[in-house]
Every structure is written in structure tokens, then in C-alpha cells.
Short mmCIF file of C-alpha atoms in Angstrom, two decimals:
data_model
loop_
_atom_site.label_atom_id
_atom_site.label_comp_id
_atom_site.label_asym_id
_atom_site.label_seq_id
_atom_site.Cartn_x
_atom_site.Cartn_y
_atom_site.Cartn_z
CA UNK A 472 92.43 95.50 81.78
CA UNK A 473 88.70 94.66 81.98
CA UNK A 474 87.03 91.30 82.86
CA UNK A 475 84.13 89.50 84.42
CA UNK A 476 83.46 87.71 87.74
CA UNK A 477 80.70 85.10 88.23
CA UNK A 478 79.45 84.60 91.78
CA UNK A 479 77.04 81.71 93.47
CA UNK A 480 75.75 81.36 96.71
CA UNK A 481 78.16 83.64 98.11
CA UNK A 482 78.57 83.20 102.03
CA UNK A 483 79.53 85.47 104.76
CA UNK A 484 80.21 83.08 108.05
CA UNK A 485 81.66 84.41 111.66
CA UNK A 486 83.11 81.50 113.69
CA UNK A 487 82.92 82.26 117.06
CA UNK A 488 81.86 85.58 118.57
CA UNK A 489 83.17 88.51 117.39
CA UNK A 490 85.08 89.93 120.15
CA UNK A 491 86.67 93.86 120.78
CA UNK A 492 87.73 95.64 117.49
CA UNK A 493 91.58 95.39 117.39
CA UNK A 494 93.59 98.12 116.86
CA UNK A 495 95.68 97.59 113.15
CA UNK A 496 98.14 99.36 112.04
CA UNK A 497 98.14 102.03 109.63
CA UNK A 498 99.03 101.26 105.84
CA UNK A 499 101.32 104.27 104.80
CA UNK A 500 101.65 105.33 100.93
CA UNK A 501 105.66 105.54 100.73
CA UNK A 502 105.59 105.10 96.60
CA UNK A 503 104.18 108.62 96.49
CA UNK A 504 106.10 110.36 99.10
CA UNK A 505 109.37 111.74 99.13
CA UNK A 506 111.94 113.28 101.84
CA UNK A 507 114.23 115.27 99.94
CA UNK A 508 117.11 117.53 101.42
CA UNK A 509 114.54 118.16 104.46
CA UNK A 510 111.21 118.78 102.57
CA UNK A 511 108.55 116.59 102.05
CA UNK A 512 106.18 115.94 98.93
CA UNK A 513 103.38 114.05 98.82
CA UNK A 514 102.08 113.25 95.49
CA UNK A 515 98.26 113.15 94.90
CA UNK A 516 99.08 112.48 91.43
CA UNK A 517 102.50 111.66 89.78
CA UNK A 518 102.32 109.32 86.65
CA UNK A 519 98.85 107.88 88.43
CA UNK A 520 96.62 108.64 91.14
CA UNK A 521 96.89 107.68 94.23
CA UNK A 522 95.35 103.67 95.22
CA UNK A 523 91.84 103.90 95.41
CA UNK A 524 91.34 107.10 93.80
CA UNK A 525 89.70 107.40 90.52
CA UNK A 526 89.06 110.54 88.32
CA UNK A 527 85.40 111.59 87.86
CA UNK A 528 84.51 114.85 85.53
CA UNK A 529 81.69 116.88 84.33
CA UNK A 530 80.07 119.73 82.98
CA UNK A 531 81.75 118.53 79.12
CA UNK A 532 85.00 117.66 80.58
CA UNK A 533 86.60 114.82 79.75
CA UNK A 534 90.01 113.48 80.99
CA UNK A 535 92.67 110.56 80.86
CA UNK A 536 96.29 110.20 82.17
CA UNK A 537 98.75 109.55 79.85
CA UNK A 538 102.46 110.50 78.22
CA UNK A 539 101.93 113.27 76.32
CA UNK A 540 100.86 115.36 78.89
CA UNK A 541 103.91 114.90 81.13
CA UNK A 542 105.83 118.03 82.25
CA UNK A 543 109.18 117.28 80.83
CA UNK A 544 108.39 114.29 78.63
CA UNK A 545 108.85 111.59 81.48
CA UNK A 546 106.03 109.49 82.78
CA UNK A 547 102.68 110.65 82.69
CA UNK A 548 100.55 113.66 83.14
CA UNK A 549 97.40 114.83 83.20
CA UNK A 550 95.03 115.39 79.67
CA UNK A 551 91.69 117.46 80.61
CA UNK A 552 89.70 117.79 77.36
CA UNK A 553 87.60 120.67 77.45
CA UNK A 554 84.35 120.27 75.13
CA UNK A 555 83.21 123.94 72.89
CA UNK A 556 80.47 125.43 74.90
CA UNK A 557 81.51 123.77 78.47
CA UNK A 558 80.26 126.30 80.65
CA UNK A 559 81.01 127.51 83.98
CA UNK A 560 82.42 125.21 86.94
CA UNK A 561 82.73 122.21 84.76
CA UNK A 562 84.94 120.43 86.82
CA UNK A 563 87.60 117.09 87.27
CA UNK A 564 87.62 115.45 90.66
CA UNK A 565 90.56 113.00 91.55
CA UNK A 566 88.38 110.88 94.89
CA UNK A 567 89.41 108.07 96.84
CA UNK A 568 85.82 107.18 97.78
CA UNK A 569 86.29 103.68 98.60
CA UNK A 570 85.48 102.60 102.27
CA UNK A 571 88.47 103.07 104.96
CA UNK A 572 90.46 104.76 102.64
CA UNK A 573 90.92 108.32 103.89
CA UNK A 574 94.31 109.81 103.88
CA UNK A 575 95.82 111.41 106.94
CA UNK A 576 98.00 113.76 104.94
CA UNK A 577 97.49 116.80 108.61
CA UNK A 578 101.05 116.87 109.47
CA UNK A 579 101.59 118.89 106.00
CA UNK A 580 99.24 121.04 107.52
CA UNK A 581 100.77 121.78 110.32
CA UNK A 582 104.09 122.03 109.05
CA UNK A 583 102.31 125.07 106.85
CA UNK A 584 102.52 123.27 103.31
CA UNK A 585 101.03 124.08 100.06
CA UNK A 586 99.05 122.40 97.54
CA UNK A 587 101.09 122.51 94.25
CA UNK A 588 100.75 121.47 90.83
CA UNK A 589 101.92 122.40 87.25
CA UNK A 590 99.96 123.34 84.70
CA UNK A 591 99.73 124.79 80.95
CA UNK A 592 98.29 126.40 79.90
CA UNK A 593 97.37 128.91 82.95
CA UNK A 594 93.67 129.11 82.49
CA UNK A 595 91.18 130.35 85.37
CA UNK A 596 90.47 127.69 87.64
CA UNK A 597 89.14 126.81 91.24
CA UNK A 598 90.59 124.62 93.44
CA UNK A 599 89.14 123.04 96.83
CA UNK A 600 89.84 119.58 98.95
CA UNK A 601 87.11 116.98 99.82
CA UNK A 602 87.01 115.23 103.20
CA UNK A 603 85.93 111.78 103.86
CA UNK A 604 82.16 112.48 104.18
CA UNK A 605 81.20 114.95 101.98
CA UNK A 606 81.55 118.37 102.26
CA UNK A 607 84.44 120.82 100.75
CA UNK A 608 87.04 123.21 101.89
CA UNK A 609 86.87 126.35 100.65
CA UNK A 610 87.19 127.57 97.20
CA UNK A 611 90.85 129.18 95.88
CA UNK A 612 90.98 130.49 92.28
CA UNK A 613 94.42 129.35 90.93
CA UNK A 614 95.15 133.00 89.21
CA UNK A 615 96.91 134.47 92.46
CA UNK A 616 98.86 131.77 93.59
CA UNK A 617 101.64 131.58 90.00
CA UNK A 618 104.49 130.54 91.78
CA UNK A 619 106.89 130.18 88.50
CA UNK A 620 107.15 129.00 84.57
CA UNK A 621 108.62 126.41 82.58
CA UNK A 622 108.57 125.60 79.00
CA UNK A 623 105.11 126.54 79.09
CA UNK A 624 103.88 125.22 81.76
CA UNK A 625 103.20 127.85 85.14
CA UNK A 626 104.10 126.43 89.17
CA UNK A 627 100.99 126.81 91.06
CA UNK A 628 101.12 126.95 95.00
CA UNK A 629 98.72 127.24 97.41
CA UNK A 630 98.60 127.54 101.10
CA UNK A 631 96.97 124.86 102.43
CA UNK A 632 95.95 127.36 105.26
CA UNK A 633 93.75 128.87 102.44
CA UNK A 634 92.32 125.54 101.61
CA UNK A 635 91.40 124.97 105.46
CA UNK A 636 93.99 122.37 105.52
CA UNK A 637 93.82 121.69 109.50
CA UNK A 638 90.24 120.97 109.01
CA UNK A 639 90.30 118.49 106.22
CA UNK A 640 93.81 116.34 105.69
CA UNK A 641 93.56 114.13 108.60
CA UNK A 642 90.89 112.66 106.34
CA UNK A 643 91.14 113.65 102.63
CA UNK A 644 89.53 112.07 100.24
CA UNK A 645 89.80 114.10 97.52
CA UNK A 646 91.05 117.12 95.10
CA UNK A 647 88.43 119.17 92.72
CA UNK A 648 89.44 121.20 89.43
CA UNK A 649 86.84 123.30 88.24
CA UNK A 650 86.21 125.85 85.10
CA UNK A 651 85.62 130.05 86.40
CA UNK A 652 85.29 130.71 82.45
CA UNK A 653 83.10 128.97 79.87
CA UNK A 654 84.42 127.50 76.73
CA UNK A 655 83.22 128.40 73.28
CA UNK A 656 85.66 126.36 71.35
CA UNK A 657 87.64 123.03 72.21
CA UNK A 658 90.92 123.34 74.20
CA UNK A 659 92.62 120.98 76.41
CA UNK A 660 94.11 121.51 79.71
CA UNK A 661 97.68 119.54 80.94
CA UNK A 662 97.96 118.98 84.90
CA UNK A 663 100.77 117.24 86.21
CA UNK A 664 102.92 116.62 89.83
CA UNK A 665 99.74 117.47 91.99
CA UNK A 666 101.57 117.10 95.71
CA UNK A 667 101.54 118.47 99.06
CA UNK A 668 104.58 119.97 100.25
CA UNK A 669 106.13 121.69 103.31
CA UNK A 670 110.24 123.23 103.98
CA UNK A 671 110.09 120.36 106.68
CA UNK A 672 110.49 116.62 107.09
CA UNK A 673 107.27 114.68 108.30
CA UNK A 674 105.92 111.36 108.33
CA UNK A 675 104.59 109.72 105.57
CA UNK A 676 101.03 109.95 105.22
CA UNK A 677 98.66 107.19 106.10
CA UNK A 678 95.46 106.11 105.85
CA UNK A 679 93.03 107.27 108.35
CA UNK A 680 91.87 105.58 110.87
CA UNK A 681 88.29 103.94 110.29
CA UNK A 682 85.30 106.08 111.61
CA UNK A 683 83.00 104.61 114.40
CA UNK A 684 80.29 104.56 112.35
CA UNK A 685 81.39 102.43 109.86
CA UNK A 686 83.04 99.85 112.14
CA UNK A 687 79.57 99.47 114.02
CA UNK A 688 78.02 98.97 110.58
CA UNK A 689 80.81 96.35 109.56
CA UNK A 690 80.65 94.43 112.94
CA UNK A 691 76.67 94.45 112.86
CA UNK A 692 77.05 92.90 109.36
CA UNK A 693 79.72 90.40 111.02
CA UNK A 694 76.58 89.12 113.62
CA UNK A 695 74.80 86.77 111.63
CA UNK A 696 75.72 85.09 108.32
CA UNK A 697 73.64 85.74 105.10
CA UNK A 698 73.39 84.05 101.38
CA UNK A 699 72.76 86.35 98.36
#
């Protein structure tokens, strides 16, 4: 759904002084992570993304989640148009970019996990991670890592250890998809169960702790009120 919002003399007031930051606790994302006969999954997508996370695309790529592009023919997948002449390392990103919403996913790390997803057809692709920040793990074509096939659709698993895993998931913030071929005609691309997984019960990710800088910024903005 869509809508508008009309705001007047909008007010941001501090009563009091605003005393040491205290500590909150850590939402978790439970609704897309599952313990099951002592592994763990973490879903990055499954029917949705995850809160907060959008999808972003370019290079002639367009993309939408829907039914039809479920593995299986439950829920929803993953539909990545592919426009004729897209070229080279036209991409999809899947980012949680909003403020204080990193994901501490590290403990799939450590536990040596893999980045999976399915996909179909098996076209040549690059993967790589995003951290909160900027920046980008590095680079894993998809062709090597074919873990197995269904109805079409081929298993793709990746090390995280390839994907510098220990570096990034304490604070991820996001998962790119990008083109190593060009495209002279139309085709379209179905991605689906994008997850983290390890042989290995562990927590249930959480989101990350808020960085110093931004909690200076947000408690300098707290000192004095202001009318816009």
C-alpha cells in the first residue's frame, strides 16, 4: 500500500538532560531463522526480504518478488527480469540501509557456514556481501559452487570463508547479484531461499549493535530542540 503524510511544525523536545546512553537489548529476527535437527538457517530472503531491506537493481535489471517464481510452487520467490542488451555486471542488491539496522549474522561464520540459494536457470553470476558502511567482500562467481538440482532449478553454496564472512556478518547489511555475461535478448532469472547456514546450532541473529558514531550524532541532535 501507498499513501501520504502531512506534517506541521514538527517538534523535537528533550526534557531534562540527556544522561549516559543505556545499554538496550538486541531485537533478534526469529521469523527468518530456523534450528532444525542441529543446523541453523538464516533466511536473507524466504517469501520476503528481511525488515528493513529493500531490493535495488541496475544495469537493465529489473526485479519483483512474487508466486510464480517460488521453488516448489509455495510462497514466493524471486523474478529478476533481464532487459536485451543488459551488459556486463548489471546487478540486484537486497540492502538493509536503514539506520541501526545491521545484522549480526558472525556466529554462522564461525560455525563455517555457507551462503546458499536456489536458482534456475544456472546462469553466470557474481556474488559478494555488503557491510554496514560501505565497502564489499570479495567477489565469488556462482559457476563453481553447484551444490545440486531440482526440477530445474540448481543448489548453490558458498563458503562464507570465501565471501570473508568473519570480516563482514557481525554487521551485514546486504547481498549483491550481479551479471559476468551480457544479454542480447530478454530472459528472466528465478532466485529463491537465499539463507545462511552451518551443520551447527547457533543463536539467532540480531541486530548489531549501534556504531559510536552514529549515537554521538543522535545524542548531539537530542541537545537542543528544533522546528522545521
Amino acid at each position: 500500500n501507498t499513501g501520504e503524510a502531512f506534517f506541521d511544525d514538527l517538534e523535537l523536545k528533550v526534557v531534562g538532560e540527556v544522561g549516559a546512553a543505556i545499554p538496550m537489548p538486541r531485537a533478534g529476527l526469529p521469523g527468518f531463522f530456523v534450528i532444525d535437527k542441529g543446523a541453523s538457517v538464516f533466511y536473507l530472503l524466504r517469501d520476503e526480504c528481511l525488515p528493513n531491506w529493500r531490493r535495488v537493481c541496475w544495469g537493465g535489471i529489473s526485479s519483483e518478488v512474487c508466486e510464480p517464481a517460488a521453488r516448489g510452487g509455495k510462497g514466493a520467490g524471486l523474478r529478476v527480469k533481464v532487459a536485451k542488451d543488459a551488459k556486463r555486471f548489471a546487478g540486484l542488491r537486497l540492502v538493509g540501509d536503514a539506520v541501526n539496522r545491521a545484522v549480526d549474522c558472525a556466529e554462522f561464520a564461525k560455525a563455517d557456514g555457507a551462503l546458499e540459494f536456489w536458482i534456475k536457470p544456472l546462469v553466470p553470476l557474481q556474488v559478494y556481501l555488503e557491510p554496514e558502511g560501505g565497502g564489499m567482500a570479495d567477489k565469488v562467481a556462482i559457476k563453481d559452487h553447484a551444490a545440486g538440482n531440482e526440477d530445474g532449478w540448481s543448489l548453490v553454496r558458498i563458503p562464507l570463508a570465501k565471501l570473508q564472512g568473519e570480516k563482514l556478518l557481525d554487521r551485514l547489511c546486504g547481498i549483491s547479484f550481479q551479471l559476468l555475461d551480457e544479454s542480447p535478448e530478454p530472459r528472466t532469472i528465478l532466485l529463491d531461499d537465499i539463507r545462511l547456514a552451518c551443520g551447527k546450532a547457533v543463536p539467532c541473529p540480531r541486530y548489531a549493535p549501534m556504531r559510536e558514531e552514529v549515537e554521538r550524532e543522535l545524542r548531539a541532535l537530542c541537545e537542543s530542540t528544533e522546528t522545521f
